[in-house]
Amino acid sequence: MSGAINYVSCGLLWIGLLVKLPALIRHWSEASLRAINGVLALASLCFLFGAPASVRLINRVSGVPNLAAPLTYASITAYSAALLLMIACWRGGPSLRRTTLSWAYGYTAVLAGIAVLFVLGDAGEERRSDFDTYYATTPWISEMVVLYLVAHVTAVTVSAVWSLRWGFEAEVRERPWLRASLLTIGAGTVISSGYSISKLIAVVARWTGRDWAVLGTSLPPLCAGLGAVLTVVGVLLPMVGHHLSAWRDFFRLAPLDAVLDPVLTERALRVERPRSPFLWGTWRWSTIHNGLHAIETLYDATLYDATLDTELARTGDWARASSAAWATTIAAAVRRSTEPPSEPAGAPARLSPPRDAASLVLIADAVKRTGRETWAVEPRPAEARSV
């Protein structure tokens, strides 16, 4: 990859970090959130330290030839470990703490080993692109190269197995954004393994007297770049999916919001819409909850059952019939809430509409199918309003 691509990728990752930073500050105790931010931060360092201009600058400013090499290796190693920890945190389970501590301690030891071996070795001649193969036979430096490459290929292999195996489990199929994230991470880590595998082959070739430097300099950047991009996209997919789903719900819940508007307006239950579009879905969902709570004593069980039976006989789809029945029952309860108190109440009921976003969206869809005008509250006659 060119240096420009490195810096653009690094900048995009920093933007992602800035977006996630407020949540991290508010919920620092959440291990998965810390792991996600760690993956983004360390991935940005991999791109930053790997850029040719950065390599030249680090070596010149530090006065240590090839100092950029162990820094880059350390960031790659730490990034690989953070990815492992993130997937483990997402999966959870009783052995989560033991698993995360084991990997954390193991890769901390690898990072320490990289530093010690670089100090012990002699890498006096600056090599900006072929450091691995050039020093493949140098005492201590060759051990450092093998250490970080083995650590990297181990981490990406385990990450690929974990994410792909989990992504194909039945329980994840009902969570499309998580499944897409896991499969994308799996693909990215499989490609990333080409980085360390190709470098290891080139290093072993040097040990046997062969010069396969091209294998260690041309293929690895492509594998690392494409693999890192796919992996980071996979990491961000659940967050992006959450916001996209919230925006989708914001628009799809609008018909149900319109049905409840007379109650929300009359009882001053509609709060001001937040400025941030990221919160609009939650705002509309909570607003509808307020309206449903305000009319919870006015639901007509007889009307609900009759509508459910009629729709079920017509469509044969219980979910569709239930949503239509709730749309009718809610609209009738809103109308009843606007009628004079002296009007006889409907049949007593112990009904409670579903409150989760998915069910409310289905009810809103039922309102939209029938036509909003059907559910609109008719104005009261003058004599009724005067009562």
PDB file of C-alpha atoms in Angstrom, residues 45-308:
ATOM      1  CA  LEU A  45      -1.116   2.496  14.712  1.00  0.00           C
ATOM      2  CA  CYS A  46      -0.421  -0.409  12.335  1.00  0.00           C
ATOM      3  CA  PHE A  47      -1.301   1.810   9.378  1.00  0.00           C
ATOM      4  CA  LEU A  48       0.580   4.795  10.832  1.00  0.00           C
ATOM      5  CA  PHE A  49       3.815   3.004  11.683  1.00  0.00           C
ATOM      6  CA  GLY A  50       3.754   0.980   8.470  1.00  0.00           C
ATOM      7  CA  ALA A  51       3.749   3.987   6.147  1.00  0.00           C
ATOM      8  CA  PRO A  52       7.151   4.496   4.448  1.00  0.00           C
ATOM      9  CA  ALA A  53       7.300   8.149   5.465  1.00  0.00           C
ATOM     10  CA  SER A  54       6.606   7.203   9.093  1.00  0.00           C
ATOM     11  CA  VAL A  55       9.330   4.566   9.046  1.00  0.00           C
ATOM     12  CA  ARG A  56      11.836   7.128   7.772  1.00  0.00           C
ATOM     13  CA  LEU A  57      10.711   9.757  10.309  1.00  0.00           C
ATOM     14  CA  ILE A  58      10.809   7.402  13.323  1.00  0.00           C
ATOM     15  CA  ASN A  59      14.270   6.154  12.486  1.00  0.00           C
ATOM     16  CA  ARG A  60      15.642   9.641  11.877  1.00  0.00           C
ATOM     17  CA  VAL A  61      14.092  11.341  14.906  1.00  0.00           C
ATOM     18  CA  SER A  62      14.968   8.524  17.317  1.00  0.00           C
ATOM     19  CA  GLY A  63      18.502   8.144  15.986  1.00  0.00           C
ATOM     20  CA  VAL A  64      18.045   4.355  16.232  1.00  0.00           C
ATOM     21  CA  PRO A  65      18.265   2.563  12.883  1.00  0.00           C
ATOM     22  CA  ASN A  66      15.199   0.394  12.272  1.00  0.00           C
ATOM     23  CA  LEU A  67      13.386   1.418  15.470  1.00  0.00           C
ATOM     24  CA  ALA A  68      10.240   1.615  13.356  1.00  0.00           C
ATOM     25  CA  ALA A  69      10.428  -2.164  12.829  1.00  0.00           C
ATOM     26  CA  PRO A  70       9.820  -3.290  16.444  1.00  0.00           C
ATOM     27  CA  LEU A  71       7.242  -0.514  16.886  1.00  0.00           C
ATOM     28  CA  THR A  72       5.340  -1.775  13.860  1.00  0.00           C
ATOM     29  CA  TYR A  73       5.677  -5.378  14.998  1.00  0.00           C
ATOM     30  CA  ALA A  74       4.463  -4.472  18.458  1.00  0.00           C
ATOM     31  CA  SER A  75       1.405  -2.644  17.095  1.00  0.00           C
ATOM     32  CA  ILE A  76       0.566  -5.605  14.820  1.00  0.00           C
ATOM     33  CA  THR A  77       0.935  -8.020  17.729  1.00  0.00           C
ATOM     34  CA  ALA A  78      -1.160  -5.875  20.082  1.00  0.00           C
ATOM     35  CA  TYR A  79      -3.823  -5.378  17.401  1.00  0.00           C
ATOM     36  CA  SER A  80      -4.035  -9.140  16.863  1.00  0.00           C
ATOM     37  CA  ALA A  81      -4.434  -9.709  20.598  1.00  0.00           C
ATOM     38  CA  ALA A  82      -7.092  -6.987  20.908  1.00  0.00           C
ATOM     39  CA  LEU A  83      -9.080  -8.629  18.117  1.00  0.00           C
ATOM     40  CA  LEU A  84      -8.985 -11.940  19.963  1.00  0.00           C
ATOM     41  CA  LEU A  85     -10.143 -10.282  23.182  1.00  0.00           C
ATOM     42  CA  MET A  86     -12.957  -8.446  21.389  1.00  0.00           C
ATOM     43  CA  ILE A  87     -14.372 -11.625  19.844  1.00  0.00           C
ATOM     44  CA  ALA A  88     -14.118 -13.380  23.212  1.00  0.00           C
ATOM     45  CA  CYS A  89     -15.988 -10.501  24.894  1.00  0.00           C
ATOM     46  CA  TRP A  90     -18.698 -10.557  22.243  1.00  0.00           C
ATOM     47  CA  ARG A  91     -19.187 -14.283  22.754  1.00  0.00           C
ATOM     48  CA  GLY A  92     -19.132 -14.107  26.540  1.00  0.00           C
ATOM     49  CA  GLY A  93     -19.627 -17.265  28.562  1.00  0.00           C
ATOM     50  CA  PRO A  94     -18.471 -18.538  31.956  1.00  0.00           C
ATOM     51  CA  SER A  95     -14.831 -18.863  30.868  1.00  0.00           C
ATOM     52  CA  LEU A  96     -14.594 -15.319  29.476  1.00  0.00           C
ATOM     53  CA  ARG A  97     -12.385 -13.921  32.241  1.00  0.00           C
ATOM     54  CA  ARG A  98      -9.979 -16.859  32.159  1.00  0.00           C
ATOM     55  CA  THR A  99      -9.752 -16.772  28.351  1.00  0.00           C
ATOM     56  CA  THR A 100      -9.150 -13.040  28.089  1.00  0.00           C
ATOM     57  CA  LEU A 101      -6.547 -13.036  30.871  1.00  0.00           C
ATOM     58  CA  SER A 102      -4.673 -15.930  29.268  1.00  0.00           C
ATOM     59  CA  TRP A 103      -4.460 -14.207  25.900  1.00  0.00           C
ATOM     60  CA  ALA A 104      -3.625 -10.846  27.476  1.00  0.00           C
ATOM     61  CA  TYR A 105      -0.761 -12.273  29.534  1.00  0.00           C
ATOM     62  CA  GLY A 106       0.527 -14.315  26.605  1.00  0.00           C
ATOM     63  CA  TYR A 107       0.665 -11.392  24.198  1.00  0.00           C
ATOM     64  CA  THR A 108       2.112  -9.075  26.833  1.00  0.00           C
ATOM     65  CA  ALA A 109       4.975 -11.557  27.059  1.00  0.00           C
ATOM     66  CA  VAL A 110       5.333 -11.472  23.268  1.00  0.00           C
ATOM     67  CA  LEU A 111       5.534  -7.668  23.301  1.00  0.00           C
ATOM     68  CA  ALA A 112       8.211  -7.806  25.987  1.00  0.00           C
ATOM     69  CA  GLY A 113      10.075 -10.415  23.957  1.00  0.00           C
ATOM     70  CA  ILE A 114      10.074  -8.219  20.850  1.00  0.00           C
ATOM     71  CA  ALA A 115      11.590  -5.328  22.820  1.00  0.00           C
ATOM     72  CA  VAL A 116      14.264  -7.465  24.523  1.00  0.00           C
ATOM     73  CA  LEU A 117      15.309  -9.257  21.342  1.00  0.00           C
ATOM     74  CA  PHE A 118      15.628  -5.991  19.409  1.00  0.00           C
ATOM     75  CA  VAL A 119      17.858  -4.540  22.114  1.00  0.00           C
ATOM     76  CA  LEU A 120      20.027  -7.669  22.176  1.00  0.00           C
ATOM     77  CA  GLY A 121      20.365  -7.843  18.400  1.00  0.00           C
ATOM     78  CA  ASP A 122      22.406  -5.776  16.003  1.00  0.00           C
ATOM     79  CA  ALA A 123      20.348  -4.104  13.271  1.00  0.00           C
ATOM     80  CA  GLY A 124      22.601  -1.203  12.429  1.00  0.00           C
ATOM     81  CA  GLU A 125      21.757  -0.853   8.741  1.00  0.00           C
ATOM     82  CA  GLU A 126      18.402   0.759   8.041  1.00  0.00           C
ATOM     83  CA  ARG A 127      16.018  -1.401   6.001  1.00  0.00           C
ATOM     84  CA  ARG A 128      12.670   0.209   5.286  1.00  0.00           C
ATOM     85  CA  SER A 129      10.946  -2.516   3.286  1.00  0.00           C
ATOM     86  CA  ASP A 130      12.849  -5.812   3.614  1.00  0.00           C
ATOM     87  CA  PHE A 131      13.843  -5.791   7.307  1.00  0.00           C
ATOM     88  CA  ASP A 132      12.467  -9.301   7.927  1.00  0.00           C
ATOM     89  CA  THR A 133      14.343 -11.078   5.168  1.00  0.00           C
ATOM     90  CA  TYR A 134      17.495  -8.966   5.386  1.00  0.00           C
ATOM     91  CA  TYR A 135      17.994  -9.767   9.094  1.00  0.00           C
ATOM     92  CA  ALA A 136      16.572 -13.306   8.885  1.00  0.00           C
ATOM     93  CA  THR A 137      19.967 -14.808   9.804  1.00  0.00           C
ATOM     94  CA  THR A 138      21.061 -12.166  12.328  1.00  0.00           C
ATOM     95  CA  PRO A 139      21.185 -13.474  15.925  1.00  0.00           C
ATOM     96  CA  TRP A 140      18.371 -12.219  18.171  1.00  0.00           C
ATOM     97  CA  ILE A 141      16.812 -10.166  15.364  1.00  0.00           C
ATOM     98  CA  SER A 142      15.764 -13.307  13.500  1.00  0.00           C
ATOM     99  CA  GLU A 143      14.199 -14.649  16.711  1.00  0.00           C
ATOM    100  CA  MET A 144      12.310 -11.363  17.102  1.00  0.00           C
ATOM    101  CA  VAL A 145      10.977 -11.612  13.551  1.00  0.00           C
ATOM    102  CA  VAL A 146       9.860 -15.225  14.010  1.00  0.00           C
ATOM    103  CA  LEU A 147       8.284 -14.400  17.389  1.00  0.00           C
ATOM    104  CA  TYR A 148       6.037 -11.650  16.073  1.00  0.00           C
ATOM    105  CA  LEU A 149       5.147 -13.569  12.900  1.00  0.00           C
ATOM    106  CA  VAL A 150       4.147 -16.692  14.835  1.00  0.00           C
ATOM    107  CA  ALA A 151       2.190 -14.578  17.325  1.00  0.00           C
ATOM    108  CA  HIS A 152       0.404 -12.849  14.465  1.00  0.00           C
ATOM    109  CA  VAL A 153      -0.499 -15.984  12.528  1.00  0.00           C
ATOM    110  CA  THR A 154      -1.693 -17.632  15.754  1.00  0.00           C
ATOM    111  CA  ALA A 155      -3.949 -14.710  16.640  1.00  0.00           C
ATOM    112  CA  VAL A 156      -5.507 -14.326  13.195  1.00  0.00           C
ATOM    113  CA  THR A 157      -6.017 -18.084  12.861  1.00  0.00           C
ATOM    114  CA  VAL A 158      -7.817 -18.338  16.189  1.00  0.00           C
ATOM    115  CA  SER A 159      -9.826 -15.186  15.397  1.00  0.00           C
ATOM    116  CA  ALA A 160     -10.846 -16.627  12.022  1.00  0.00           C
ATOM    117  CA  VAL A 161     -11.924 -19.941  13.548  1.00  0.00           C
ATOM    118  CA  TRP A 162     -13.856 -18.267  16.366  1.00  0.00           C
ATOM    119  CA  SER A 163     -15.633 -15.719  14.186  1.00  0.00           C
ATOM    120  CA  LEU A 164     -16.494 -18.038  11.281  1.00  0.00           C
ATOM    121  CA  ARG A 165     -17.649 -20.879  13.534  1.00  0.00           C
ATOM    122  CA  TRP A 166     -19.804 -18.520  15.599  1.00  0.00           C
ATOM    123  CA  GLY A 167     -21.098 -16.756  12.482  1.00  0.00           C
ATOM    124  CA  PHE A 168     -22.572 -20.005  11.144  1.00  0.00           C
ATOM    125  CA  GLU A 169     -24.284 -20.987  14.401  1.00  0.00           C
ATOM    126  CA  ALA A 170     -28.081 -20.975  14.387  1.00  0.00           C
ATOM    127  CA  GLU A 171     -28.421 -18.456  17.226  1.00  0.00           C
ATOM    128  CA  VAL A 172     -26.599 -15.766  15.224  1.00  0.00           C
ATOM    129  CA  ARG A 173     -28.766 -16.122  12.126  1.00  0.00           C
ATOM    130  CA  GLU A 174     -31.470 -14.095  13.846  1.00  0.00           C
ATOM    131  CA  ARG A 175     -28.994 -11.244  14.395  1.00  0.00           C
ATOM    132  CA  PRO A 176     -28.031 -10.295  10.828  1.00  0.00           C
ATOM    133  CA  TRP A 177     -25.684  -7.435  11.688  1.00  0.00           C
ATOM    134  CA  LEU A 178     -23.689  -9.545  14.143  1.00  0.00           C
ATOM    135  CA  ARG A 179     -23.542 -12.407  11.643  1.00  0.00           C
ATOM    136  CA  ALA A 180     -22.335 -10.083   8.870  1.00  0.00           C
ATOM    137  CA  SER A 181     -19.753  -8.679  11.280  1.00  0.00           C
ATOM    138  CA  LEU A 182     -18.417 -12.110  12.252  1.00  0.00           C
ATOM    139  CA  LEU A 183     -18.215 -13.350   8.675  1.00  0.00           C
ATOM    140  CA  THR A 184     -16.462 -10.158   7.552  1.00  0.00           C
ATOM    141  CA  ILE A 185     -13.979 -10.400  10.413  1.00  0.00           C
ATOM    142  CA  GLY A 186     -13.431 -14.052   9.549  1.00  0.00           C
ATOM    143  CA  ALA A 187     -12.695 -13.207   5.916  1.00  0.00           C
ATOM    144  CA  GLY A 188     -10.409 -10.354   6.951  1.00  0.00           C
ATOM    145  CA  THR A 189      -8.402 -12.470   9.361  1.00  0.00           C
ATOM    146  CA  VAL A 190      -8.020 -15.278   6.812  1.00  0.00           C
ATOM    147  CA  ILE A 191      -6.569 -12.777   4.349  1.00  0.00           C
ATOM    148  CA  SER A 192      -4.417 -11.214   7.081  1.00  0.00           C
ATOM    149  CA  SER A 193      -2.826 -14.583   7.739  1.00  0.00           C
ATOM    150  CA  GLY A 194      -1.224 -14.276   4.321  1.00  0.00           C
ATOM    151  CA  TYR A 195       0.913 -11.454   5.733  1.00  0.00           C
ATOM    152  CA  SER A 196       2.708 -13.574   8.319  1.00  0.00           C
ATOM    153  CA  ILE A 197       2.657 -16.818   6.320  1.00  0.00           C
ATOM    154  CA  SER A 198       4.350 -15.260   3.280  1.00  0.00           C
ATOM    155  CA  LYS A 199       6.940 -13.534   5.484  1.00  0.00           C
ATOM    156  CA  LEU A 200       7.644 -16.772   7.352  1.00  0.00           C
ATOM    157  CA  ILE A 201       8.180 -18.591   4.058  1.00  0.00           C
ATOM    158  CA  ALA A 202      10.601 -15.869   2.915  1.00  0.00           C
ATOM    159  CA  VAL A 203      12.488 -16.019   6.230  1.00  0.00           C
ATOM    160  CA  VAL A 204      12.777 -19.818   6.114  1.00  0.00           C
ATOM    161  CA  ALA A 205      14.000 -19.524   2.522  1.00  0.00           C
ATOM    162  CA  ARG A 206      16.776 -17.209   3.733  1.00  0.00           C
ATOM    163  CA  TRP A 207      17.785 -19.821   6.307  1.00  0.00           C
ATOM    164  CA  THR A 208      18.236 -22.345   3.507  1.00  0.00           C
ATOM    165  CA  GLY A 209      20.300 -19.954   1.396  1.00  0.00           C
ATOM    166  CA  ARG A 210      17.523 -18.882  -0.978  1.00  0.00           C
ATOM    167  CA  ASP A 211      16.548 -15.282  -1.628  1.00  0.00           C
ATOM    168  CA  TRP A 212      12.778 -14.948  -1.795  1.00  0.00           C
ATOM    169  CA  ALA A 213      12.743 -11.336  -0.656  1.00  0.00           C
ATOM    170  CA  VAL A 214       9.969 -10.465  -3.118  1.00  0.00           C
ATOM    171  CA  LEU A 215       7.662 -12.882  -1.286  1.00  0.00           C
ATOM    172  CA  GLY A 216       8.440 -11.043   1.927  1.00  0.00           C
ATOM    173  CA  THR A 217       7.978  -7.530   0.561  1.00  0.00           C
ATOM    174  CA  SER A 218       5.309  -7.567  -2.179  1.00  0.00           C
ATOM    175  CA  LEU A 219       2.574  -9.928  -0.998  1.00  0.00           C
ATOM    176  CA  PRO A 220       2.491  -9.119   2.758  1.00  0.00           C
ATOM    177  CA  PRO A 221       1.437  -5.440   2.390  1.00  0.00           C
ATOM    178  CA  LEU A 222      -1.478  -6.452   0.165  1.00  0.00           C
ATOM    179  CA  CYS A 223      -2.645  -9.123   2.588  1.00  0.00           C
ATOM    180  CA  ALA A 224      -2.194  -6.835   5.597  1.00  0.00           C
ATOM    181  CA  GLY A 225      -3.995  -3.897   4.000  1.00  0.00           C
ATOM    182  CA  LEU A 226      -6.990  -5.772   2.616  1.00  0.00           C
ATOM    183  CA  GLY A 227      -7.255  -7.983   5.691  1.00  0.00           C
ATOM    184  CA  ALA A 228      -7.122  -5.033   8.086  1.00  0.00           C
ATOM    185  CA  VAL A 229      -9.747  -3.098   6.108  1.00  0.00           C
ATOM    186  CA  LEU A 230     -12.161  -6.044   6.111  1.00  0.00           C
ATOM    187  CA  THR A 231     -11.524  -6.756   9.785  1.00  0.00           C
ATOM    188  CA  VAL A 232     -12.105  -3.155  10.853  1.00  0.00           C
ATOM    189  CA  VAL A 233     -15.254  -2.982   8.699  1.00  0.00           C
ATOM    190  CA  GLY A 234     -16.440  -6.107  10.489  1.00  0.00           C
ATOM    191  CA  VAL A 235     -15.706  -4.541  13.872  1.00  0.00           C
ATOM    192  CA  LEU A 236     -17.718  -1.427  12.969  1.00  0.00           C
ATOM    193  CA  LEU A 237     -20.662  -3.252  11.346  1.00  0.00           C
ATOM    194  CA  PRO A 238     -22.644  -3.822  14.584  1.00  0.00           C
ATOM    195  CA  MET A 239     -22.390  -0.123  15.457  1.00  0.00           C
ATOM    196  CA  VAL A 240     -23.349   0.955  11.934  1.00  0.00           C
ATOM    197  CA  GLY A 241     -26.113  -1.628  11.843  1.00  0.00           C
ATOM    198  CA  HIS A 242     -27.505  -0.402  15.154  1.00  0.00           C
ATOM    199  CA  HIS A 243     -27.795   3.161  13.846  1.00  0.00           C
ATOM    200  CA  LEU A 244     -29.223   2.063  10.486  1.00  0.00           C
ATOM    201  CA  SER A 245     -31.808  -0.086  12.246  1.00  0.00           C
ATOM    202  CA  ALA A 246     -32.687   2.816  14.546  1.00  0.00           C
ATOM    203  CA  TRP A 247     -33.174   5.156  11.566  1.00  0.00           C
ATOM    204  CA  ARG A 248     -35.237   2.515   9.774  1.00  0.00           C
ATOM    205  CA  ASP A 249     -37.432   2.128  12.851  1.00  0.00           C
ATOM    206  CA  PHE A 250     -37.744   5.910  13.144  1.00  0.00           C
ATOM    207  CA  PHE A 251     -39.388   6.095   9.720  1.00  0.00           C
ATOM    208  CA  ARG A 252     -41.344   2.847   9.944  1.00  0.00           C
ATOM    209  CA  LEU A 253     -42.824   3.768  13.349  1.00  0.00           C
ATOM    210  CA  ALA A 254     -44.182   7.073  12.005  1.00  0.00           C
ATOM    211  CA  PRO A 255     -47.724   5.735  11.221  1.00  0.00           C
ATOM    212  CA  LEU A 256     -48.149   4.414  14.773  1.00  0.00           C
ATOM    213  CA  ASP A 257     -46.774   7.683  16.134  1.00  0.00           C
ATOM    214  CA  ALA A 258     -49.426   9.518  14.086  1.00  0.00           C
ATOM    215  CA  VAL A 259     -52.220   7.339  15.503  1.00  0.00           C
ATOM    216  CA  LEU A 260     -51.087   8.131  19.070  1.00  0.00           C
ATOM    217  CA  ASP A 261     -50.570  11.838  18.335  1.00  0.00           C
ATOM    218  CA  PRO A 262     -53.919  13.015  19.843  1.00  0.00           C
ATOM    219  CA  VAL A 263     -53.057  11.381  23.184  1.00  0.00           C
ATOM    220  CA  LEU A 264     -49.437  12.537  23.078  1.00  0.00           C
ATOM    221  CA  THR A 265     -50.458  16.114  22.283  1.00  0.00           C
ATOM    222  CA  GLU A 266     -53.412  16.376  24.674  1.00  0.00           C
ATOM    223  CA  ARG A 267     -51.435  14.990  27.629  1.00  0.00           C
ATOM    224  CA  ALA A 268     -48.155  16.722  26.724  1.00  0.00           C
ATOM    225  CA  LEU A 269     -46.318  13.417  26.460  1.00  0.00           C
ATOM    226  CA  ARG A 270     -44.353  14.241  23.328  1.00  0.00           C
ATOM    227  CA  VAL A 271     -40.887  15.475  24.242  1.00  0.00           C
ATOM    228  CA  GLU A 272     -38.761  17.522  21.894  1.00  0.00           C
ATOM    229  CA  ARG A 273     -36.906  15.521  19.297  1.00  0.00           C
ATOM    230  CA  PRO A 274     -33.161  15.356  20.078  1.00  0.00           C
ATOM    231  CA  ARG A 275     -30.754  17.128  17.759  1.00  0.00           C
ATOM    232  CA  SER A 276     -28.579  14.091  17.159  1.00  0.00           C
ATOM    233  CA  PRO A 277     -30.061  11.854  14.409  1.00  0.00           C
ATOM    234  CA  PHE A 278     -28.417   8.896  16.145  1.00  0.00           C
ATOM    235  CA  LEU A 279     -31.067   9.247  18.884  1.00  0.00           C
ATOM    236  CA  TRP A 280     -34.159   9.714  16.723  1.00  0.00           C
ATOM    237  CA  GLY A 281     -35.099   6.038  16.657  1.00  0.00           C
ATOM    238  CA  THR A 282     -34.893   5.762  20.453  1.00  0.00           C
ATOM    239  CA  TRP A 283     -36.835   9.031  20.810  1.00  0.00           C
ATOM    240  CA  ARG A 284     -39.746   7.837  18.663  1.00  0.00           C
ATOM    241  CA  TRP A 285     -39.762   4.428  20.329  1.00  0.00           C
ATOM    242  CA  SER A 286     -39.925   5.999  23.822  1.00  0.00           C
ATOM    243  CA  THR A 287     -42.572   8.475  22.660  1.00  0.00           C
ATOM    244  CA  ILE A 288     -44.791   5.627  21.456  1.00  0.00           C
ATOM    245  CA  HIS A 289     -44.238   3.889  24.790  1.00  0.00           C
ATOM    246  CA  ASN A 290     -45.548   7.008  26.549  1.00  0.00           C
ATOM    247  CA  GLY A 291     -48.663   6.978  24.395  1.00  0.00           C
ATOM    248  CA  LEU A 292     -49.329   3.273  24.866  1.00  0.00           C
ATOM    249  CA  HIS A 293     -48.906   3.620  28.624  1.00  0.00           C
ATOM    250  CA  ALA A 294     -51.389   6.520  28.708  1.00  0.00           C
ATOM    251  CA  ILE A 295     -54.187   4.419  27.152  1.00  0.00           C
ATOM    252  CA  GLU A 296     -53.384   1.057  28.700  1.00  0.00           C
ATOM    253  CA  THR A 297     -56.710   0.946  30.609  1.00  0.00           C
ATOM    254  CA  LEU A 298     -58.752   1.560  27.434  1.00  0.00           C
ATOM    255  CA  TYR A 299     -57.858  -1.498  25.349  1.00  0.00           C
ATOM    256  CA  ASP A 300     -60.907  -3.480  24.273  1.00  0.00           C
ATOM    257  CA  ALA A 301     -60.225  -7.216  24.509  1.00  0.00           C
ATOM    258  CA  THR A 302     -63.396  -8.066  22.571  1.00  0.00           C
ATOM    259  CA  LEU A 303     -62.343  -5.832  19.683  1.00  0.00           C
ATOM    260  CA  TYR A 304     -58.831  -7.305  19.723  1.00  0.00           C
ATOM    261  CA  ASP A 305     -60.071 -10.911  19.635  1.00  0.00           C
ATOM    262  CA  ALA A 306     -62.616 -10.216  16.897  1.00  0.00           C
ATOM    263  CA  THR A 307     -60.084  -8.441  14.698  1.00  0.00           C
ATOM    264  CA  LEU A 308     -57.484 -11.138  15.324  1.00  0.00           C
TER     265      LEU A 308
END
